[in-house]
mmCIF file of C-alpha atoms in Angstrom:
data_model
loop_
_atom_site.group_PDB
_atom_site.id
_atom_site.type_symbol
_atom_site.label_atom_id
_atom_site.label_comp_id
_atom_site.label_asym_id
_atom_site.label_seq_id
_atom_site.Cartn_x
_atom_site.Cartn_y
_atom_site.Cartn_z
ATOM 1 C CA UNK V 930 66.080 73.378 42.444
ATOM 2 C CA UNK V 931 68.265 71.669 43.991
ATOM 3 C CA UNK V 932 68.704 70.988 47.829
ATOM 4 C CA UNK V 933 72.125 73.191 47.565
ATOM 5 C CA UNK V 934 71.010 75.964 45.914
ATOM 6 C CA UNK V 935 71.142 79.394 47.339
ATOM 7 C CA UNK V 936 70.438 82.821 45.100
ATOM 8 C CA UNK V 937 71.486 86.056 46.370
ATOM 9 C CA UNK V 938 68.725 88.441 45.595
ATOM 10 C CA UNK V 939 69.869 91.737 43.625
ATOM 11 C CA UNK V 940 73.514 91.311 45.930
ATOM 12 C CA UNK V 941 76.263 92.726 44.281
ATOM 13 C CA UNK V 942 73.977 95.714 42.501
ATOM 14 C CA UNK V 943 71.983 96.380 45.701
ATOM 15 C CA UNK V 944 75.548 96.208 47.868
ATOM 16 C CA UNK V 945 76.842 98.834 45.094
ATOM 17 C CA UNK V 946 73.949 101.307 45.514
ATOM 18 C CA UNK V 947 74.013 100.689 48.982
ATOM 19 C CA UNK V 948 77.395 102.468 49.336
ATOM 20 C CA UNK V 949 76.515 105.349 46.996
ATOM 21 C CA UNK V 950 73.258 106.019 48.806
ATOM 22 C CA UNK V 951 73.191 108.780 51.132
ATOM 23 C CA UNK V 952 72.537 107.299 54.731
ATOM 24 C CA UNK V 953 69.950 109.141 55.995
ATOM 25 C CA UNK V 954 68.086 108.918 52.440
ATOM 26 C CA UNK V 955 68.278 104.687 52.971
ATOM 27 C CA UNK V 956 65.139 103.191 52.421
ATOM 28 C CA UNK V 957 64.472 99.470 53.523
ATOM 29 C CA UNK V 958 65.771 97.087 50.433
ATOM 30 C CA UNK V 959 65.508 93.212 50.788
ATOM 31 C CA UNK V 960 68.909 91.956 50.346
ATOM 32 C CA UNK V 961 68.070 88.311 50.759
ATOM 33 C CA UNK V 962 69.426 84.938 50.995
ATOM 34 C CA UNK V 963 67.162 81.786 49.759
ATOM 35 C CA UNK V 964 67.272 78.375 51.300
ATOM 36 C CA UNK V 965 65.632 75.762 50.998
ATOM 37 C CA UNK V 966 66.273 74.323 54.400
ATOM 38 C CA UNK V 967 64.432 75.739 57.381
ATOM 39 C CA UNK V 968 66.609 77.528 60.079
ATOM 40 C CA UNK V 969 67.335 75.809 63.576
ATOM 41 C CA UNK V 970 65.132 77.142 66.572
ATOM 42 C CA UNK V 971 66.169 80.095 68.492
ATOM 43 C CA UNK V 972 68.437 78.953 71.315
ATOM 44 C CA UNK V 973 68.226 79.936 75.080
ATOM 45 C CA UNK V 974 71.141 82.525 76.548
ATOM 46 C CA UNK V 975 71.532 84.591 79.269
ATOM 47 C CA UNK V 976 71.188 88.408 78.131
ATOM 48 C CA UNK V 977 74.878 90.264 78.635
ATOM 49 C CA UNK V 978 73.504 93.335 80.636
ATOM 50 C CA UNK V 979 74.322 96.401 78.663
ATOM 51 C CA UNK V 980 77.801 97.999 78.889
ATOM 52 C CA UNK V 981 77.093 101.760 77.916
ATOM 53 C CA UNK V 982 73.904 104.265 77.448
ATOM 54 C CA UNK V 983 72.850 104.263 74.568
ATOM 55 C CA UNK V 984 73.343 100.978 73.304
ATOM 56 C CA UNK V 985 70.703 98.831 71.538
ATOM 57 C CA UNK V 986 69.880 95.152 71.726
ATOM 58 C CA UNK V 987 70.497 93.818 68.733
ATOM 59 C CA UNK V 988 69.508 89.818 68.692
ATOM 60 C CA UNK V 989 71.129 87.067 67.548
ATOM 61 C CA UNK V 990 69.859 84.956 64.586
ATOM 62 C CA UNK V 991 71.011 82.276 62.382
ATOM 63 C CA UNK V 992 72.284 83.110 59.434
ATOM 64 C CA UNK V 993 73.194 80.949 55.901
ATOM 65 C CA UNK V 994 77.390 80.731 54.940
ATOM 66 C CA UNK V 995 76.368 80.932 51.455
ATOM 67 C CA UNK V 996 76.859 77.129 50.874
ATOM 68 C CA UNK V 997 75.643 74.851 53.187
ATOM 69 C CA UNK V 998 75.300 75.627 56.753
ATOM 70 C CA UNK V 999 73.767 77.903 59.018
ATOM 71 C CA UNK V 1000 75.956 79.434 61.615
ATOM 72 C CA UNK V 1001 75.331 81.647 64.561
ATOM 73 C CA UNK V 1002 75.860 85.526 64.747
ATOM 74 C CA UNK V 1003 76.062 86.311 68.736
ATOM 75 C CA UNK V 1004 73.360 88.744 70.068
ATOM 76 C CA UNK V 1005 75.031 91.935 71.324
ATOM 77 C CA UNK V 1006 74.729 95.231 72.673
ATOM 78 C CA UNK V 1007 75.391 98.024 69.412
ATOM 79 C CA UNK V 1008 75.360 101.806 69.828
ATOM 80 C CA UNK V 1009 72.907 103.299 67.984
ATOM 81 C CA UNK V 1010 73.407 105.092 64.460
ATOM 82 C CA UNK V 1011 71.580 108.305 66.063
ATOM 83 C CA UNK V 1012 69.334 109.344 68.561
ATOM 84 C CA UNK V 1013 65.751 108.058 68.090
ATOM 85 C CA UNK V 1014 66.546 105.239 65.965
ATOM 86 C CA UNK V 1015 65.326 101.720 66.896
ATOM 87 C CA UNK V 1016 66.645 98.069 65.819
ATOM 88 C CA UNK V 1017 64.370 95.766 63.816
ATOM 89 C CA UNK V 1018 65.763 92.507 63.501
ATOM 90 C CA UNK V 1019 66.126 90.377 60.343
ATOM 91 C CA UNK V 1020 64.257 87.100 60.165
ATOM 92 C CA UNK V 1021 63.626 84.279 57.770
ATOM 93 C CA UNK V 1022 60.141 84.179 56.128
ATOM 94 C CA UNK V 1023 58.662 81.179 54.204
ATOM 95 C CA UNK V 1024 59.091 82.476 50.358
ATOM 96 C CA UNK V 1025 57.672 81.936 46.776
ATOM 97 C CA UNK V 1026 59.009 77.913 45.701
ATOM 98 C CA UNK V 1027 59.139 76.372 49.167
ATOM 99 C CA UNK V 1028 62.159 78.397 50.070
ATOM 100 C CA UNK V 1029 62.902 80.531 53.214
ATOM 101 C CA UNK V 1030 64.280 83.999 52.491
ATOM 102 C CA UNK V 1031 66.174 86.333 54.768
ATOM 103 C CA UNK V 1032 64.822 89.772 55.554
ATOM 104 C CA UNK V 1033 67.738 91.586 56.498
ATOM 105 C CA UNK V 1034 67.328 94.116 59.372
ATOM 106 C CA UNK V 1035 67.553 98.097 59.766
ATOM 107 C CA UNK V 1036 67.586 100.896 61.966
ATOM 108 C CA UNK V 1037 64.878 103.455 61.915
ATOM 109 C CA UNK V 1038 62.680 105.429 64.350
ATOM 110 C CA UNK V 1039 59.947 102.410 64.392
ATOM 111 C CA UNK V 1040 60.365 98.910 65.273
ATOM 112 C CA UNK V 1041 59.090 97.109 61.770
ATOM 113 C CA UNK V 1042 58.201 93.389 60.992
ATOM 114 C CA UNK V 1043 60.412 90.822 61.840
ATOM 115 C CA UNK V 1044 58.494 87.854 60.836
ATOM 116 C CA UNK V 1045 56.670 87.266 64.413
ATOM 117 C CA UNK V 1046 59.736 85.536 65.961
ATOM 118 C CA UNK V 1047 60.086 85.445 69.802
ATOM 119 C CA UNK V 1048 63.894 86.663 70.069
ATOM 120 C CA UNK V 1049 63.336 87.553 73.604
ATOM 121 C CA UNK V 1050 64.700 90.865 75.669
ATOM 122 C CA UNK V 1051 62.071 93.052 74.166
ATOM 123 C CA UNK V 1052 61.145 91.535 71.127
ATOM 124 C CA UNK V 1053 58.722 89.123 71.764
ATOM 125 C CA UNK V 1054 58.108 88.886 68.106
ATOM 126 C CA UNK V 1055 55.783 91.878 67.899
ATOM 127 C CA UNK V 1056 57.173 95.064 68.407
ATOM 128 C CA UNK V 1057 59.795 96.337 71.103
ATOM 129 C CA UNK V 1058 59.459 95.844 74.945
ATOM 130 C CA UNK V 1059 63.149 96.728 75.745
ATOM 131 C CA UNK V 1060 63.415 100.497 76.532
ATOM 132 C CA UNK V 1061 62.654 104.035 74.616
ATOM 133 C CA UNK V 1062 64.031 106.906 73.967
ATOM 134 C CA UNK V 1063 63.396 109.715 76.068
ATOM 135 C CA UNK V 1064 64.678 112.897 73.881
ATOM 136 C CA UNK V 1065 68.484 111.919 73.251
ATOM 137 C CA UNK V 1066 68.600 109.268 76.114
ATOM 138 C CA UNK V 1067 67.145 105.962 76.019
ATOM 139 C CA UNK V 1068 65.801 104.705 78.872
ATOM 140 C CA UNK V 1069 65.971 100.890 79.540
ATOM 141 C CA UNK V 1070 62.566 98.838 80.721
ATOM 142 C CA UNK V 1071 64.741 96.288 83.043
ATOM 143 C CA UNK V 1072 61.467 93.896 83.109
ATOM 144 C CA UNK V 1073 62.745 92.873 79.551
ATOM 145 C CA UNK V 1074 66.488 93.710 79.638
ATOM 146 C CA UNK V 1075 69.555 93.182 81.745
ATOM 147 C CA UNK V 1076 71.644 96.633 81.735
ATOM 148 C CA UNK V 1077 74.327 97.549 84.509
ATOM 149 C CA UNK V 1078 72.843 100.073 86.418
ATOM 150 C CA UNK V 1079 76.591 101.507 87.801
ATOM 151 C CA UNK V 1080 76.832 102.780 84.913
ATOM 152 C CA UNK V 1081 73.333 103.359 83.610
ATOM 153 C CA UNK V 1082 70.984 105.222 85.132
ATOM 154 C CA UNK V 1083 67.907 105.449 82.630
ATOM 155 C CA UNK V 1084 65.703 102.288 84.062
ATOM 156 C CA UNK V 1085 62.500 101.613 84.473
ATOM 157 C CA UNK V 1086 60.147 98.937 85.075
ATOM 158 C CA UNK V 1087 56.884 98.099 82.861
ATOM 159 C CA UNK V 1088 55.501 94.283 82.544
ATOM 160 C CA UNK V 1089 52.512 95.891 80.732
ATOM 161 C CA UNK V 1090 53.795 94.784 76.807
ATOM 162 C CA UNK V 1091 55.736 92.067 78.227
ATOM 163 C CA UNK V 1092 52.843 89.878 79.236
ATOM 164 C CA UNK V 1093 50.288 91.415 76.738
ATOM 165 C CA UNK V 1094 52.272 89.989 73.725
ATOM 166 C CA UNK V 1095 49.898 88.538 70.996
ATOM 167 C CA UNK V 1096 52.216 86.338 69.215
ATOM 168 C CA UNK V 1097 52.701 82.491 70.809
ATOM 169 C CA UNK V 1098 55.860 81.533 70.153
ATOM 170 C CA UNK V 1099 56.871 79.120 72.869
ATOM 171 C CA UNK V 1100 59.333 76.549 70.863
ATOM 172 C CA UNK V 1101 61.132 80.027 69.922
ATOM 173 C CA UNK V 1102 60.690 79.365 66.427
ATOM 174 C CA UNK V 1103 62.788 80.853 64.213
ATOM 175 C CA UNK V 1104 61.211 81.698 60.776
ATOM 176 C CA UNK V 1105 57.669 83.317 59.494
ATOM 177 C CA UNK V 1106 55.238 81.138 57.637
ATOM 178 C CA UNK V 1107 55.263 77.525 56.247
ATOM 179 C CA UNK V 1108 55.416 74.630 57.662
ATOM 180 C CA UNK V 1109 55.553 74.847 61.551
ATOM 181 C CA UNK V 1110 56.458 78.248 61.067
ATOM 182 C CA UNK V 1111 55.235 81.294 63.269
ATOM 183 C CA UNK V 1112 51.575 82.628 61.913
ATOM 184 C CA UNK V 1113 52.464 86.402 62.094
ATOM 185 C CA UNK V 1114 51.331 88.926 59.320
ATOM 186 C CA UNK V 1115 52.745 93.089 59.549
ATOM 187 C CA UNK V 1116 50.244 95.248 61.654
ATOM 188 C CA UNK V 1117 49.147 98.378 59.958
ATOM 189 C CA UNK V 1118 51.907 100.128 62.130
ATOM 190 C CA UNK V 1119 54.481 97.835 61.437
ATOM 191 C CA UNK V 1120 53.311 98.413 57.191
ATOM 192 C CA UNK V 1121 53.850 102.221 57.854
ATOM 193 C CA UNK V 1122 57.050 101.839 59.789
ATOM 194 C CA UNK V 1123 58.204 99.492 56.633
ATOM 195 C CA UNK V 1124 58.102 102.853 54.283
ATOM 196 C CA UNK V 1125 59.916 105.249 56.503
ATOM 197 C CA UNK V 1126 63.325 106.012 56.381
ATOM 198 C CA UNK V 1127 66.177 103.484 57.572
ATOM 199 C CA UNK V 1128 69.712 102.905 58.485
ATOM 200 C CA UNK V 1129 71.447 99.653 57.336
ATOM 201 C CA UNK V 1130 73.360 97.630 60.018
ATOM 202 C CA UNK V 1131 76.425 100.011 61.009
ATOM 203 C CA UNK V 1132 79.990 99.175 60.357
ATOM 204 C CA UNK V 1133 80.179 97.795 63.643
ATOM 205 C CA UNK V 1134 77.557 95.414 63.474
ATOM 206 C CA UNK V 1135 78.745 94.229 59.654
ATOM 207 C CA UNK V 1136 82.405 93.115 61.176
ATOM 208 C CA UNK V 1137 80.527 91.251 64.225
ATOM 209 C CA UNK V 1138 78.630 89.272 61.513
ATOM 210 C CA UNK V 1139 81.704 88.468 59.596
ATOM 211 C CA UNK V 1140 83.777 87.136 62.519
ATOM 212 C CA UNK V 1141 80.936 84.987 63.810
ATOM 213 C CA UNK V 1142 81.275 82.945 60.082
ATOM 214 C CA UNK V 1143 85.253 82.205 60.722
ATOM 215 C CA UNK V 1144 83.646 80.917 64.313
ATOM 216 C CA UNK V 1145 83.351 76.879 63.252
ATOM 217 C CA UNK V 1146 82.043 76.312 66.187
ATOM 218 C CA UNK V 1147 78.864 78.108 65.798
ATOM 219 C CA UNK V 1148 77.774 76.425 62.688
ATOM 220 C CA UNK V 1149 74.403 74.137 63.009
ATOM 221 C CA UNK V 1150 76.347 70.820 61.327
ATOM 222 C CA UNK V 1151 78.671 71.367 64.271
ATOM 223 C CA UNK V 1152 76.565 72.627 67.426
ATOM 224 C CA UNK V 1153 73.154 71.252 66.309
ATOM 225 C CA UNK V 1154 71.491 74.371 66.654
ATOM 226 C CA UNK V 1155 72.907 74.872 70.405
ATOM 227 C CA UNK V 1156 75.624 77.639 69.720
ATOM 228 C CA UNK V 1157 78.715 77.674 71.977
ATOM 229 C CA UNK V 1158 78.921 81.397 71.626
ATOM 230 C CA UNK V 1159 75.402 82.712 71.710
ATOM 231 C CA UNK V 1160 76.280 86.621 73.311
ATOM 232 C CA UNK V 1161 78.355 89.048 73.692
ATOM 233 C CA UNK V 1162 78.339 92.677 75.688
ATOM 234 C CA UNK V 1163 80.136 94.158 72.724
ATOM 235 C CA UNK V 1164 80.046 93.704 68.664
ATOM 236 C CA UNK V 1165 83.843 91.528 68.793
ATOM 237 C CA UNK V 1166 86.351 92.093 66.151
ATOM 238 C CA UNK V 1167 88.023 88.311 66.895
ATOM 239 C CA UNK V 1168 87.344 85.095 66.964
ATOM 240 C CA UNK V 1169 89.492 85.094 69.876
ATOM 241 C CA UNK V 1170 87.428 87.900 71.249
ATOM 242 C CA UNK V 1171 84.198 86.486 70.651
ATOM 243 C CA UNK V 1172 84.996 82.411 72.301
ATOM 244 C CA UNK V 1173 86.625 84.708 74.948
ATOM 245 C CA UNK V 1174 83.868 86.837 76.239
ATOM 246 C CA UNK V 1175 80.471 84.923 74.714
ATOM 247 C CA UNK V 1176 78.078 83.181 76.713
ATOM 248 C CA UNK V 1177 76.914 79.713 75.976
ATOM 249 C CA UNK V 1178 73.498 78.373 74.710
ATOM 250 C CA UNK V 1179 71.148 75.925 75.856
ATOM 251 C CA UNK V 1180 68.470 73.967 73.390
ATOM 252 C CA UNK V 1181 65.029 75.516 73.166
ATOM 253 C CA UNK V 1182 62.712 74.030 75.162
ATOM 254 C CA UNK V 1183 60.865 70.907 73.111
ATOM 255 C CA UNK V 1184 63.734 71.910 70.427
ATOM 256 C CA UNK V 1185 65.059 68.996 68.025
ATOM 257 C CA UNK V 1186 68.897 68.906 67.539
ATOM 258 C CA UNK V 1187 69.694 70.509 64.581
ATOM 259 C CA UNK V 1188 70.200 67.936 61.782
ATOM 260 C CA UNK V 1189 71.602 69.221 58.600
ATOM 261 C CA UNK V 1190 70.250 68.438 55.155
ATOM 262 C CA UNK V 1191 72.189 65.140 53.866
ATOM 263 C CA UNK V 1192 72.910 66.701 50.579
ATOM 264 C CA UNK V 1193 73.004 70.106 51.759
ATOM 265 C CA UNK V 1194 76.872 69.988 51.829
ATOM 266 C CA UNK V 1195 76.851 68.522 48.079
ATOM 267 C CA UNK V 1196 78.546 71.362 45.874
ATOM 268 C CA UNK V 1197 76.645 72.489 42.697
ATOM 269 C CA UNK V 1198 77.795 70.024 39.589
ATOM 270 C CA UNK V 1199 80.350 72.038 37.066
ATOM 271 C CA UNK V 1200 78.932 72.564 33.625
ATOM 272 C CA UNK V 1201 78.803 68.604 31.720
ATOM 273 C CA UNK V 1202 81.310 68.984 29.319
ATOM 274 C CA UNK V 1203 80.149 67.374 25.567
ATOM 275 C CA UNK V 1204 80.237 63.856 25.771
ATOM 276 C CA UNK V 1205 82.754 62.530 23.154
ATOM 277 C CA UNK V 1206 81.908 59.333 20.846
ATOM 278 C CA UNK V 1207 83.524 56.450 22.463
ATOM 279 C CA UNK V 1208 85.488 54.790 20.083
ATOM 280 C CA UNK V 1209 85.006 51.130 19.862
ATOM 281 C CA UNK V 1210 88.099 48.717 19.313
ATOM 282 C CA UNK V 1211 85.681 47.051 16.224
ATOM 283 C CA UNK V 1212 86.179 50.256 14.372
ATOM 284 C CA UNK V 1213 89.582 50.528 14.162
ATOM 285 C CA UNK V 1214 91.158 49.748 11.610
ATOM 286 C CA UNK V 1215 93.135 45.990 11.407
ATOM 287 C CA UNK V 1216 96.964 46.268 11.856
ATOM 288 C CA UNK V 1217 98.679 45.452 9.418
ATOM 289 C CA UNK V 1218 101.288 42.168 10.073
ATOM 290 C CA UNK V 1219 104.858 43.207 11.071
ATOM 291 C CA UNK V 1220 106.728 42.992 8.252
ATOM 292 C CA UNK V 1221 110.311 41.545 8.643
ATOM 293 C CA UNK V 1222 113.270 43.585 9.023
ATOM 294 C CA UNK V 1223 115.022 44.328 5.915
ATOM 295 C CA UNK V 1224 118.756 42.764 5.273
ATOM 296 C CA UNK V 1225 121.196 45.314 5.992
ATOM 297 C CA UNK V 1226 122.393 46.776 3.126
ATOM 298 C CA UNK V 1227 125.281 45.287 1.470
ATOM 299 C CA UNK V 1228 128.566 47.438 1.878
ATOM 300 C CA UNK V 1229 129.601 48.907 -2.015
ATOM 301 C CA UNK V 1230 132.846 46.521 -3.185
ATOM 302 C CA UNK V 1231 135.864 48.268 -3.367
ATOM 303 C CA UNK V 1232 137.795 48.957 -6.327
ATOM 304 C CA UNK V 1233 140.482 46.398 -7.879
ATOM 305 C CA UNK V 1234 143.680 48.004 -7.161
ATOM 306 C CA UNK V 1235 145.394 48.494 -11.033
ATOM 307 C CA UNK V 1236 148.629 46.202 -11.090
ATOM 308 C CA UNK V 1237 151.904 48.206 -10.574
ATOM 309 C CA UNK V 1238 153.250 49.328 -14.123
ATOM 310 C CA UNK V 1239 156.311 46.933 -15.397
ATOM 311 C CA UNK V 1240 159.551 48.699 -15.574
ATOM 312 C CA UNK V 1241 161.687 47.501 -18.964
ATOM 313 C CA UNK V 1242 165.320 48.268 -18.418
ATOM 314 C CA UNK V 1243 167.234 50.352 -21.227
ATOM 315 C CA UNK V 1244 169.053 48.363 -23.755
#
């Protein structure tokens, strides 16, 4: 394989079912992305408190352009599909072939697996710390999250899953498995939650993703894994909106810069054409000598003009 490579895993067939699927009968489908270059860690922002009730965390990650970069899709407050239903994020797990593959994330009524990874405000890479719902409001735990309380009133305050986390993930980083990767295998609960019923990211969240890619300035080979524009309070539908109202990033703690691949960036080779024989000047034929130019033809003579007749005068 080479270092370029990237497969989309059932895309365009998945993508078409996708849309004919009936929401609520969704069930969780890996549409991944393979790469065989390992993610950058997770950065350090400040959380945008939440602007609305009702509105779920949704963390940012780094995800692949399809080429050869990783870029940066902003964490950012998303209402929820429905009442009751959770985020689980997507996260990059150490695959079959030395690759890392992309779990994408849903929405269902469990938090699932997402690969151990320490994306802070509430998921501290096992489960969900930031808030639950209580009947059709959800109530925010403010030891995890930053909301604005003048216009949300649903707080509260537990530390309890906060500091009982089991997963160590202090360089924040930012895949599952391999090397130096977090050591995190799916809990019995998080198996069960895997098989129920989910929601795919809403239309909302699908736009945000697509104008963080025309962002250049979150890509790794630019930023070195320290995004300019790590957060926003709402999914944007701009660049201009996103660079307007993001927050910055600072490098993870013990973090290396971000150094991409030196032949990541190398396009795939076309097709070789066949080779065709080279033609050596030895087996061509000799050329023949000039030959001289031909004498112009000679012009035709003319005919001899018959001498006038002789007149005889009468006798």
């Amino acid at each position: 394989m080479k270092p370029s490579t990237m497969r989309l895993l059932f895309g365009a067939l998945l993508t078409a079912a996708c849309v004919s699927m009936p929401m609520a009968a969704f069930a969780q489908i890996s549409i991944g992305v393979s790469v065989n270059i390992a993610p950058p860690a997770i950065p350090v922002y400040v959380q945008p408190p939440c602007p609305e009730p009702n509105f779920m965390w949704t963390p940012g990650y780094w995800a692949w352009d399809g080429v050869s970069d990783y870029y940066w899709i902003p964490g950012t407050w998303v209402a929820a599909p429905q009442a009751g239903y959770l985020w689980t994020p997507g996260y990059w797990g150490w695959g079959d072939g030395g690759v890392y593959v992309f779990h994408g994330g849903y929405w269902g009524t469990h938090v699932g697996f997402y690969g151990g990874v320490n994306y802070g405000f509430g998921y501290g890479g096992g489960g969900f710390a930031g808030g639950e719902w209580r009947g059709g409001v959800f109530a925010y735990n403010t030891a995890a999250v930053h909301v604005n309380t003048t216009v949300i009133r649903t707080t509260y305050v537990n530390t309890t899953i906060v500091n009982n986390t089991t997963i160590v993930n202090n360089s924040h980083t930012s895949f599952n498995g391999g090397p130096n990767g977090v050591a995190a295998r799916p809990t019995q609960e998080q198996q069960a939650a895997a098989s129920e019923t989910h929601l795919p990211a809403t239309s909302a969240q699908q736009q945000h993703e697509q104008v963080a890619k025309q962002d250049k300035s979150n890509f790794a080979s630019a930023n070195h894994g320290v995004p300019a524009h790590a957060a926003v309070p709402r999914p944007v539908a701009s660049v201009a909106e996103l660079q307007h109202g993001a927050v910055g990033a600072n490098a993870a703690p013990g973090a290396k810069p971000f150094v991409p691949h030196p032949t990541a960036a190398t396009p795939l080779a076309p097709p070789a054409e066949t080779a065709k024989p080279a033609i050596r000047a030895a087996s061509l034929p000799p050329h023949p000598a000039p030959l001289a130019p031909k004498p112009p033809p000679k012009p035709a003579p003319h005919p001899a003009k018959a001498p006038p007749p002789e007149h005889h005068p009468e006798n």
